XYZ file of C-alpha atoms in Angstrom:
656
model
C 0.000 0.000 0.000
C 1.034 3.577 -0.581
C 2.159 5.633 2.389
C 0.536 8.881 1.193
C -2.942 9.689 -0.060
C -2.668 9.759 -3.849
C -5.148 11.386 -6.274
C -7.862 9.206 -7.824
C -7.401 6.415 -5.281
C -9.965 4.803 -3.015
C -9.770 5.467 0.727
C -11.862 4.613 3.786
C -13.087 7.265 6.226
C -13.762 6.128 9.786
C -16.498 8.354 11.163
C -17.220 9.087 14.859
C -20.079 6.550 14.709
C -17.464 3.816 14.040
C -18.837 3.269 10.533
C -16.754 3.263 7.353
C -17.310 5.315 4.237
C -15.411 4.206 1.111
C -14.908 6.825 -1.576
C -12.564 7.883 -4.331
C -10.499 11.015 -3.822
C -10.683 13.125 -6.971
C -8.760 16.426 -6.988
C -10.684 19.718 -7.005
C -13.902 18.171 -5.698
C -15.973 18.409 -2.516
C -16.389 15.307 -0.349
C -19.600 14.997 1.647
C -19.836 12.729 4.692
C -23.496 13.222 5.521
C -24.512 14.863 8.804
C -20.903 15.454 9.776
C -20.380 17.994 6.987
C -18.181 18.229 3.906
C -14.603 19.150 3.002
C -12.385 19.691 -0.002
C -10.560 16.665 -1.401
C -7.425 18.765 -1.971
C -7.080 19.247 1.794
C -6.071 15.615 2.408
C -4.130 14.824 -0.792
C -0.442 14.153 -0.173
C -1.043 13.517 3.539
C -0.131 10.298 5.381
C -2.798 7.811 6.244
C -4.221 7.267 9.758
C -4.503 11.001 10.523
C -7.606 12.338 12.274
C -9.111 15.503 10.797
C -11.632 17.873 12.352
C -14.094 19.849 10.226
C -14.028 23.495 11.332
C -16.879 25.990 11.205
C -17.133 28.389 8.317
C -16.082 31.986 8.824
C -18.154 34.979 7.858
C -16.249 35.505 4.616
C -15.655 31.807 3.829
C -17.553 29.678 1.348
C -15.782 26.391 2.109
C -14.942 24.605 5.308
C -11.418 24.048 6.548
C -9.805 21.073 8.241
C -7.649 20.763 11.317
C -5.359 17.830 12.048
C -6.048 16.552 15.558
C -2.698 15.756 17.196
C -2.133 12.446 18.903
C -1.623 14.145 22.280
C -5.141 15.575 22.149
C -6.652 12.216 21.192
C -4.822 10.448 24.010
C -5.849 13.117 26.519
C -9.502 12.681 25.559
C -9.229 8.933 26.009
C -7.736 9.326 29.475
C -10.398 11.858 30.492
C -13.203 9.543 29.419
C -11.847 6.682 31.521
C -11.064 8.682 34.678
C -13.602 11.475 34.854
C -16.918 12.682 33.503
C -17.365 15.692 31.212
C -19.599 17.571 33.682
C -19.836 17.671 37.428
C -22.654 15.628 38.914
C -23.922 16.183 42.419
C -23.700 13.061 44.553
C -25.473 12.568 47.884
C -23.277 12.357 50.931
C -24.642 8.947 51.904
C -23.881 7.297 48.536
C -20.804 5.069 48.326
C -19.172 4.109 45.027
C -18.788 0.385 44.540
C -15.252 0.825 43.232
C -15.865 -0.923 39.892
C -17.711 1.944 38.226
C -21.148 0.781 39.438
C -23.241 2.151 42.294
C -25.607 -0.120 44.190
C -28.644 0.410 46.403
C -27.358 -0.810 49.727
C -29.398 0.105 52.823
C -27.716 0.141 56.215
C -29.079 -0.974 59.603
C -30.574 2.480 60.300
C -32.250 2.659 56.846
C -29.725 4.969 55.212
C -28.735 4.365 51.553
C -25.090 3.373 51.350
C -24.873 2.648 47.596
C -27.166 3.418 44.666
C -27.933 2.134 41.192
C -29.845 3.382 38.162
C -32.484 0.689 38.519
C -35.210 3.245 39.216
C -33.925 5.778 36.681
C -36.282 6.141 33.719
C -34.556 7.601 30.646
C -37.396 9.262 28.728
C -37.114 11.951 26.021
C -38.813 14.454 28.329
C -35.724 14.548 30.543
C -33.886 16.372 27.718
C -35.088 19.974 27.791
C -33.361 21.029 24.546
C -35.485 20.483 21.424
C -34.248 19.362 18.020
C -34.916 22.827 16.567
C -32.582 24.365 19.127
C -29.960 21.717 18.400
C -30.159 22.389 14.642
C -29.894 26.140 15.257
C -26.770 25.606 17.352
C -25.257 23.431 14.626
C -25.753 26.192 12.061
C -24.272 28.851 14.316
C -21.100 26.880 14.802
C -20.311 24.791 17.823
C -16.569 24.252 17.726
C -16.741 21.066 15.631
C -19.572 19.800 17.843
C -17.832 20.072 21.226
C -19.935 23.001 22.508
C -23.121 21.336 21.320
C -22.313 18.145 23.224
C -21.619 20.105 26.412
C -24.938 22.004 26.161
C -26.867 18.788 25.569
C -25.371 17.258 28.716
C -26.150 20.333 30.817
C -29.734 20.490 29.576
C -30.476 16.958 30.773
C -32.663 17.242 33.880
C -31.795 13.843 35.365
C -28.081 13.834 34.724
C -27.327 13.782 38.448
C -29.232 10.522 38.810
C -26.998 8.634 36.402
C -24.206 6.402 37.632
C -20.662 6.894 36.451
C -20.940 4.080 33.946
C -24.302 5.173 32.493
C -23.088 8.772 32.246
C -20.022 7.667 30.288
C -22.219 5.692 27.880
C -24.551 8.679 27.403
C -21.622 11.002 26.725
C -20.093 8.583 24.232
C -23.392 8.268 22.383
C -23.720 12.032 21.970
C -20.063 12.334 20.945
C -20.479 9.789 18.155
C -23.540 11.642 16.940
C -22.385 15.270 16.896
C -18.553 15.357 16.878
C -17.371 16.330 13.370
C -14.216 14.281 12.932
C -12.983 11.534 10.621
C -9.894 9.372 10.239
C -8.408 8.518 6.829
C -7.552 4.819 6.434
C -5.984 3.006 3.479
C -8.400 0.715 1.677
C -6.575 -2.586 2.096
C -8.115 -6.052 1.918
C -9.084 -6.377 5.637
C -10.754 -2.955 5.577
C -12.598 -3.821 2.365
C -13.785 -7.145 3.817
C -14.997 -5.435 7.012
C -16.827 -2.806 4.961
C -18.505 -5.451 2.786
C -19.624 -7.423 5.844
C -20.931 -4.448 7.852
C -22.125 -1.876 5.303
C -22.824 -3.864 2.121
C -24.310 -7.263 1.288
C -22.284 -10.058 2.949
C -23.697 -12.751 0.661
C -21.890 -11.214 -2.306
C -18.607 -12.297 -0.710
C -20.014 -15.582 0.739
C -19.835 -13.971 4.219
C -16.048 -14.202 4.096
C -14.668 -12.373 7.139
C -11.246 -10.803 7.432
C -9.915 -13.442 9.858
C -10.912 -16.197 7.418
C -9.111 -14.330 4.628
C -5.971 -14.326 6.754
C -6.290 -18.082 7.342
C -6.754 -18.721 3.625
C -3.574 -16.836 2.745
C -1.636 -18.546 5.517
C -2.721 -22.120 4.697
C -2.280 -21.542 0.962
C 1.300 -20.394 1.688
C 0.849 -17.456 -0.691
C 4.017 -15.382 -0.941
C 6.010 -13.279 -3.350
C 8.277 -15.314 -5.632
C 11.132 -14.346 -7.896
C 10.281 -14.081 -11.579
C 13.638 -15.551 -12.594
C 13.114 -18.926 -10.880
C 11.789 -21.894 -12.863
C 10.677 -25.403 -12.051
C 10.669 -28.555 -14.170
C 7.389 -30.259 -15.062
C 6.494 -33.608 -16.556
C 4.557 -32.040 -19.419
C 5.746 -30.906 -22.818
C 5.649 -27.248 -21.759
C 9.193 -27.387 -20.407
C 10.181 -25.386 -17.334
C 7.511 -23.308 -15.628
C 7.793 -20.486 -13.142
C 7.392 -20.789 -9.390
C 4.839 -19.071 -7.198
C 1.791 -20.052 -9.276
C -1.588 -20.439 -7.565
C -4.827 -21.779 -9.015
C -8.038 -20.055 -7.858
C -11.783 -20.597 -8.062
C -13.225 -17.340 -6.697
C -16.914 -16.430 -6.594
C -16.601 -13.582 -4.065
C -16.256 -10.811 -6.627
C -12.453 -10.888 -6.495
C -12.000 -10.621 -2.705
C -9.931 -13.835 -2.486
C -7.900 -12.756 -5.519
C -7.175 -9.427 -3.805
C -6.165 -11.149 -0.552
C -3.638 -13.434 -2.272
C -2.388 -10.662 -4.573
C -1.721 -8.466 -1.537
C 0.451 -11.184 0.017
C 2.289 -11.629 -3.298
C 2.938 -7.909 -3.755
C 0.982 -7.505 -6.996
C -2.239 -5.878 -5.775
C -1.455 -2.170 -6.066
C 0.366 -0.308 -8.838
C 3.884 0.891 -7.994
C 4.093 4.203 -6.169
C 5.251 6.983 -8.469
C 7.795 9.485 -7.232
C 6.245 12.922 -6.989
C 8.821 15.566 -7.871
C 6.457 18.399 -7.018
C 8.020 21.365 -5.256
C 4.790 22.218 -3.460
C 5.465 23.105 0.136
C 3.730 20.516 2.315
C 1.223 21.726 4.818
C 1.689 21.452 8.594
C 1.939 17.803 9.592
C 0.716 16.065 12.691
C 2.901 17.977 15.093
C 1.998 21.436 13.735
C -1.766 21.197 14.117
C -2.320 22.583 17.570
C -4.278 25.558 16.255
C -6.849 26.114 13.563
C -4.947 26.163 10.272
C -6.505 26.469 6.850
C -5.281 23.690 4.621
C -4.687 24.707 1.023
C -3.018 22.486 -1.567
C -1.866 23.456 -5.027
C -2.950 20.512 -7.186
C -1.819 21.852 -10.528
C 1.364 19.794 -10.503
C -0.424 16.806 -8.966
C -2.913 16.789 -11.821
C -0.091 16.860 -14.341
C 1.605 13.966 -12.572
C -1.615 11.985 -12.417
C -2.445 12.521 -16.061
C 0.925 11.228 -17.210
C 0.820 7.424 -17.209
C 3.822 5.163 -17.503
C 2.992 2.768 -20.318
C 4.885 -0.487 -20.426
C 5.267 -2.974 -23.219
C 4.185 -5.838 -20.948
C 1.487 -7.914 -22.625
C -1.535 -9.182 -20.719
C -1.200 -12.484 -18.806
C 2.438 -12.894 -19.850
C 4.160 -13.437 -16.488
C 5.675 -16.872 -15.815
C 6.207 -16.653 -12.044
C 4.341 -15.073 -9.140
C 0.993 -15.481 -10.919
C -2.660 -16.135 -10.081
C -4.745 -18.269 -12.457
C -8.499 -17.816 -12.013
C -10.992 -20.393 -13.310
C -14.512 -18.963 -13.714
C -17.867 -20.301 -14.918
C -19.047 -17.300 -16.952
C -17.976 -15.688 -20.180
C -16.106 -13.025 -18.184
C -14.760 -13.295 -14.613
C -16.494 -11.381 -11.827
C -13.719 -9.186 -10.397
C -15.741 -6.114 -9.446
C -14.010 -5.608 -6.082
C -10.634 -5.222 -7.797
C -11.812 -1.836 -9.081
C -11.139 -0.462 -5.575
C -7.478 -1.233 -6.282
C -7.554 0.537 -9.685
C -7.735 -2.658 -11.749
C -10.320 -3.192 -14.490
C -10.387 -6.776 -15.770
C -11.985 -5.802 -19.102
C -9.615 -2.895 -19.815
C -6.594 -3.141 -17.560
C -3.700 -0.717 -17.579
C -0.279 -2.159 -18.532
C 1.215 -0.342 -15.533
C -0.799 -2.401 -13.053
C 0.930 -5.600 -11.796
C -2.248 -7.657 -12.194
C -2.226 -6.894 -15.927
C 0.535 -9.487 -16.433
C 0.249 -11.616 -13.266
C -3.502 -12.372 -13.243
C -4.614 -15.021 -15.744
C -8.220 -16.037 -16.367
C -9.856 -18.922 -18.209
C -13.264 -20.587 -18.180
C -14.146 -24.124 -17.154
C -14.889 -24.949 -20.773
C -11.398 -23.865 -21.821
C -9.869 -25.943 -19.028
C -11.826 -29.178 -19.587
C -12.630 -29.084 -23.320
C -10.526 -26.362 -24.943
C -11.261 -27.419 -28.520
C -14.962 -26.769 -27.981
C -14.281 -23.136 -27.118
C -14.390 -20.584 -29.912
C -11.581 -18.501 -28.451
C -9.177 -21.457 -28.484
C -9.717 -22.051 -32.214
C -6.988 -20.463 -34.317
C -8.243 -17.747 -36.697
C -7.490 -17.928 -40.367
C -3.931 -16.938 -41.288
C -3.818 -14.235 -43.988
C -0.784 -13.624 -46.169
C 1.083 -10.358 -45.647
C 0.571 -9.281 -49.227
C -3.167 -9.593 -48.810
C -3.030 -7.728 -45.497
C -1.435 -4.754 -47.202
C -4.460 -4.426 -49.452
C -6.870 -4.275 -46.499
C -8.002 -1.085 -44.818
C -6.423 -0.086 -41.515
C -9.539 -0.895 -39.482
C -9.795 -4.394 -40.927
C -6.078 -5.025 -40.391
C -6.371 -3.892 -36.770
C -9.285 -6.255 -36.166
C -7.304 -9.145 -37.662
C -4.252 -8.484 -35.469
C -6.427 -8.136 -32.335
C -8.006 -11.521 -32.993
C -4.589 -13.110 -33.486
C -3.239 -11.596 -30.231
C -6.359 -12.669 -28.323
C -6.038 -16.238 -29.655
C -2.337 -16.407 -28.767
C -3.062 -15.153 -25.235
C -5.901 -17.627 -24.655
C -3.925 -20.564 -26.057
C -0.877 -19.751 -23.920
C -2.945 -19.485 -20.721
C -4.949 -22.668 -21.414
C -1.896 -24.760 -22.329
C 0.040 -23.512 -19.309
C -2.866 -24.248 -16.960
C -3.473 -27.735 -18.356
C 0.245 -28.489 -17.951
C -0.164 -28.117 -14.162
C 2.652 -27.561 -11.714
C 0.783 -25.107 -9.447
C 1.989 -24.354 -5.920
C -1.474 -24.184 -4.362
C -5.219 -24.294 -4.888
C -7.738 -21.933 -3.257
C -11.484 -22.448 -3.714
C -14.249 -20.101 -2.533
C -17.322 -21.067 -4.485
C -20.961 -22.041 -4.078
C -20.376 -25.076 -6.326
C -19.910 -28.580 -4.956
C -16.237 -28.666 -3.889
C -15.895 -32.349 -4.844
C -16.580 -31.579 -8.502
C -14.024 -28.759 -8.416
C -11.241 -30.806 -6.796
C -11.794 -33.661 -9.232
C -10.337 -31.562 -12.079
C -8.001 -29.178 -10.227
C -6.079 -31.378 -7.762
C -4.188 -33.272 -10.536
C -2.855 -29.903 -11.729
C -0.899 -29.366 -8.491
C 2.714 -30.320 -7.886
C 3.775 -32.433 -4.936
C 3.586 -30.633 -1.598
C 1.095 -28.010 -2.819
C -1.529 -26.790 -0.361
C -5.275 -27.098 -0.973
C -7.665 -24.665 0.760
C -11.442 -24.764 0.286
C -13.777 -22.228 1.933
C -17.477 -22.809 2.522
C -20.004 -20.829 4.602
C -21.382 -24.131 5.951
C -19.630 -27.235 7.213
C -21.622 -29.963 5.429
C -19.848 -29.815 2.019
C -16.430 -29.798 3.694
C -17.289 -32.718 5.995
C -18.263 -34.743 2.937
C -15.041 -33.697 1.236
C -12.963 -34.767 4.251
C -14.638 -38.192 4.118
C -13.621 -38.628 0.476
C -9.945 -38.260 1.470
C -10.144 -40.126 4.797
C -7.701 -42.839 5.851
C -10.339 -45.563 5.633
C -11.143 -44.772 2.012
C -7.445 -44.541 1.169
C -6.808 -47.976 2.682
C -9.708 -49.504 0.769
C -8.521 -47.837 -2.415
C -4.961 -49.200 -2.052
C -6.096 -52.729 -1.171
C -7.857 -53.076 -4.509
C -6.793 -50.093 -6.612
C -9.009 -49.347 -9.610
C -7.794 -47.659 -12.744
C -7.262 -43.939 -11.897
C -8.783 -43.008 -15.248
C -12.065 -44.641 -14.170
C -12.441 -42.458 -11.037
C -15.063 -41.328 -10.048
C -16.786 -44.636 -9.499
C -19.508 -45.768 -7.110
C -17.339 -46.130 -3.984
C -14.739 -43.490 -4.777
C -16.004 -40.111 -5.967
C -12.427 -38.792 -5.745
C -9.005 -40.393 -5.717
C -8.191 -40.531 -1.953
C -4.451 -41.021 -2.553
C -3.926 -37.519 -3.990
C -4.414 -35.537 -0.757
C -2.951 -36.128 2.683
C -3.992 -34.934 6.167
C -7.416 -33.447 5.382
C -8.700 -31.161 8.151
C -11.732 -28.911 8.675
C -11.381 -25.849 10.898
C -12.957 -22.496 11.688
C -12.016 -19.246 13.418
C -14.012 -16.191 14.419
C -12.906 -12.911 15.933
C -15.365 -11.675 18.542
C -15.396 -8.216 20.087
C -15.606 -8.151 23.863
C -16.508 -5.494 26.382
C -13.766 -5.537 29.013
C -14.904 -3.853 32.240
C -14.579 -4.842 35.902
C -17.453 -7.198 36.542
C -18.926 -6.651 33.066
C -16.658 -8.601 30.697
C -18.741 -10.285 27.999
C -19.020 -10.416 24.193
C -20.692 -7.411 22.631
C -24.363 -8.030 22.045
C -24.345 -5.929 18.875
C -22.180 -8.385 16.921
C -23.756 -9.636 13.713
C -24.627 -13.269 13.128
C -24.491 -14.944 9.763
C -22.596 -17.974 8.597
C -19.690 -19.210 10.681
C -17.448 -20.099 7.742
C -15.174 -23.175 7.563
C -11.937 -24.154 5.843
C -10.855 -27.492 4.395
C -7.080 -27.872 4.147
C -4.933 -30.705 2.787
C -1.552 -31.361 1.160
C -1.057 -32.676 -2.361
C 1.029 -35.863 -2.551
C 2.266 -37.983 -5.443
C 1.300 -41.634 -4.846
C 3.703 -44.404 -5.891
C 2.806 -46.237 -9.082
C 1.571 -49.817 -8.630
C 1.149 -51.629 -5.328
C 3.012 -50.502 -2.239
C 5.383 -53.165 -0.844
C 7.349 -53.134 2.377
C 11.088 -52.985 1.843
C 13.989 -53.337 4.283
C 17.011 -55.406 5.381
C 16.078 -58.906 6.508
C 19.467 -60.702 6.391
C 18.871 -62.889 9.437
C 15.585 -64.294 8.187
C 17.051 -64.773 4.728
C 19.967 -66.851 6.100
C 17.635 -68.985 8.183
C 15.495 -69.659 5.118
C 18.542 -70.711 3.045
C 19.952 -72.956 5.808
C 16.924 -75.275 5.635
C 15.454 -77.628 8.256
C 18.854 -78.926 9.496
C 19.903 -75.488 10.699
C 16.486 -74.998 12.245
C 16.840 -78.267 14.203
C 20.335 -77.239 15.320
C 19.023 -73.882 16.547
C 16.263 -75.652 18.472
C 18.886 -77.960 20.084
C 20.983 -74.970 21.121
C 17.894 -73.255 22.538
C 16.997 -76.352 24.602
C 20.602 -76.619 25.767
C 20.571 -73.014 26.951
C 17.323 -73.535 28.820
C 18.575 -76.767 30.542
C 22.047 -75.693 31.599
C 23.569 -72.519 32.960
C 25.907 -70.531 30.783
C 29.211 -71.783 32.384
C 28.269 -75.445 31.873
C 27.332 -74.884 28.261
C 30.653 -73.097 27.670
C 32.650 -75.988 29.129
C 30.741 -78.577 27.058
C 31.270 -76.533 23.924
C 35.008 -76.267 24.485
C 35.260 -80.032 25.204
C 33.485 -80.916 21.968
C 35.673 -78.520 19.977
C 38.829 -80.136 21.418
C 37.649 -83.635 20.469
C 36.874 -82.519 16.902
C 40.312 -80.910 16.607
C 42.076 -84.116 17.773
C 40.176 -86.275 15.261
C 41.060 -83.887 12.437
C 44.767 -84.121 13.267
C 44.688 -87.961 13.249
C 42.923 -87.948 9.872
C 45.421 -85.469 8.393
C 48.389 -87.635 9.534
C 46.856 -90.781 8.023
C 46.112 -88.964 4.752
C 49.608 -87.513 4.244
C 51.458 -90.721 3.076
C 48.657 -91.536 0.687
C 48.816 -88.012 -0.682
C 52.557 -88.267 -1.338
C 52.172 -91.589 -3.119
C 49.623 -90.376 -5.625
C 50.817 -86.804 -6.164
C 52.962 -87.464 -9.288
C 50.540 -89.265 -11.631
C 47.173 -88.311 -13.087
C 45.632 -91.539 -11.907
C 47.069 -90.824 -8.501
C 45.392 -87.444 -8.500
C 42.040 -89.014 -9.292
C 42.522 -91.591 -6.543
C 43.545 -88.779 -4.220
C 40.330 -86.930 -4.983
C 38.304 -90.082 -4.388
C 40.068 -90.674 -1.116
C 39.427 -87.106 0.019
C 35.716 -87.554 -0.694
C 35.693 -90.733 1.426
C 37.477 -88.934 4.264
C 34.971 -86.076 4.068
C 32.121 -88.551 4.266
C 33.762 -90.070 7.313
C 33.976 -86.652 8.946
C 30.267 -86.163 8.337
C 29.511 -89.475 10.043
C 31.785 -88.528 12.924
C 30.067 -85.141 13.372
C 26.704 -86.855 13.351
C 27.866 -89.329 16.027
C 29.170 -86.440 18.133
C 25.785 -84.709 17.810
C 24.027 -87.916 18.903
C 26.309 -88.182 21.937
C 25.614 -84.530 22.754
C 21.838 -85.092 22.600
C 22.241 -88.203 24.765
C 24.223 -86.188 27.289
C 21.610 -83.441 27.353
C 18.762 -85.908 27.788
C 20.495 -87.691 30.698
C 21.147 -84.323 32.353
C 17.488 -83.351 32.089
C 16.473 -86.637 33.723
C 18.823 -86.093 36.646
C 17.384 -84.801 39.937
C 19.695 -81.792 40.142
C 22.748 -80.194 38.740
C 25.906 -79.129 40.502
C 28.034 -76.471 38.885
C 31.453 -77.918 37.981
C 34.487 -76.561 39.814
């Protein structure tokens, strides 16, 4: 947003009644704010936002009203006075005691005296106010110091003011101040202010009752942010590399969701132009202690405003940091973007949304060849074009540029690779996600807004864990979805959640803290959020390192029997006894091997020189190996016999 009030921009005026008035500041015009008066638009141009102005009374020789900037010290002093004291002195009986929390109670003592009082018996009727409306209107015309004198006279003319408690008197004073004090505060028209104005002053159903706190949640969950235009990302389509920071939208709120995301991405407002005007600025916030007439020379401002910076950027040509809007009509409904100086039908090349906002219809997305705009116009030879009139040639070139723009946007959208999806529509969200979720890249965020919870609860069931498990156990062909049991592919989104949030205004007073009873109702509003994932192709199998089980499987039943014998041995004997038995068996095997090697050596020497000897040697070695196998088997039998006899024994004594 701009830091200064620029000509021909939309601003919001906060009036003393806490209502907002949205208007466009046009130089050399008069701005009327109803019963509070009027002022010249030139008096606030070039000023910072968030300043409070006071409309002064006209002088005898003046035809227009002047403004005074109310300093912050005066505003703070008024706030302190309202919380600590009352505007007028009220007589209080000697026997009345203040309750200490701003309330006075009727408390009768033992002797019948009133210790505390309340306004329970006070009847606030119009007859208590002695000043008539004709007298009030006459005072307003005479000039009442921006309404301050009028408020004081109204309080003094109340006949039962002394019967009011401190709290009721403060409420009465505040009500008269909001009605007659001629002040206003200039606020920038950003997205939260626009949403609050639409919900409180306009028709909330036009924006699907989308509150400002829900807009903040949508931008946060969608992870909308400004991205560099030089970054690219690879895609699986034939379009090659695409830019980053691309969001897909389905917006039926008149462009409010588009404005919220564009504000987070830094493409909502046109760039602020440097004003080289030498006009001496008027007294700022610190110089406004007295009544000063504010006069601005707008001759140079008008020249600056009339000179536009035209760029050669074509419409919808940006590759990164873009918003792609899918709409159901011939033209998108983006009426609220006009408050940010953007016209979708005739946009200025200087506006960032001219290149970063792309629109296409559902027909162009699902069946582009059935759309007339996607069909290429007839190509005319250059020699023939030269013979045409200028108007006909211009029409031909406009059609070619429009076709090229539509084809580029449609092909880029159908290629996918978006970083997020935001839906705020009255349509069934399941039918929208069926065609838009496959266009997202892995890890993209999905956000769906609905005024009611029923469509989102149904959507969360479509992507639940139970449906995903059933889908993976017997996966159908993804091209056949939707089918009877699966309206959507449950493997495309992960962690679906439904949530809501509402900001409520509270009255915070000692003993009287409660939500304000004047808050509006309406739809609560809910959000469905999920994360796009890329499921593995085919069936999912468990993978890992299972070396131990693999070796046991290869060893066969013999190794299994040996393991069972070792397990029984460990259960029957303590560890020291098993160790001694193991060492004894190993020593016996070693001794047998040495005897066999000594008996085999002479035979080996005798047959080492001839081929027949080598064959006999090999045969002899096989016989010896078979003998070793028999010997090992006999040792195993003796070991089992030893174990069995030990188990049958009455007890076991540990060997020394």
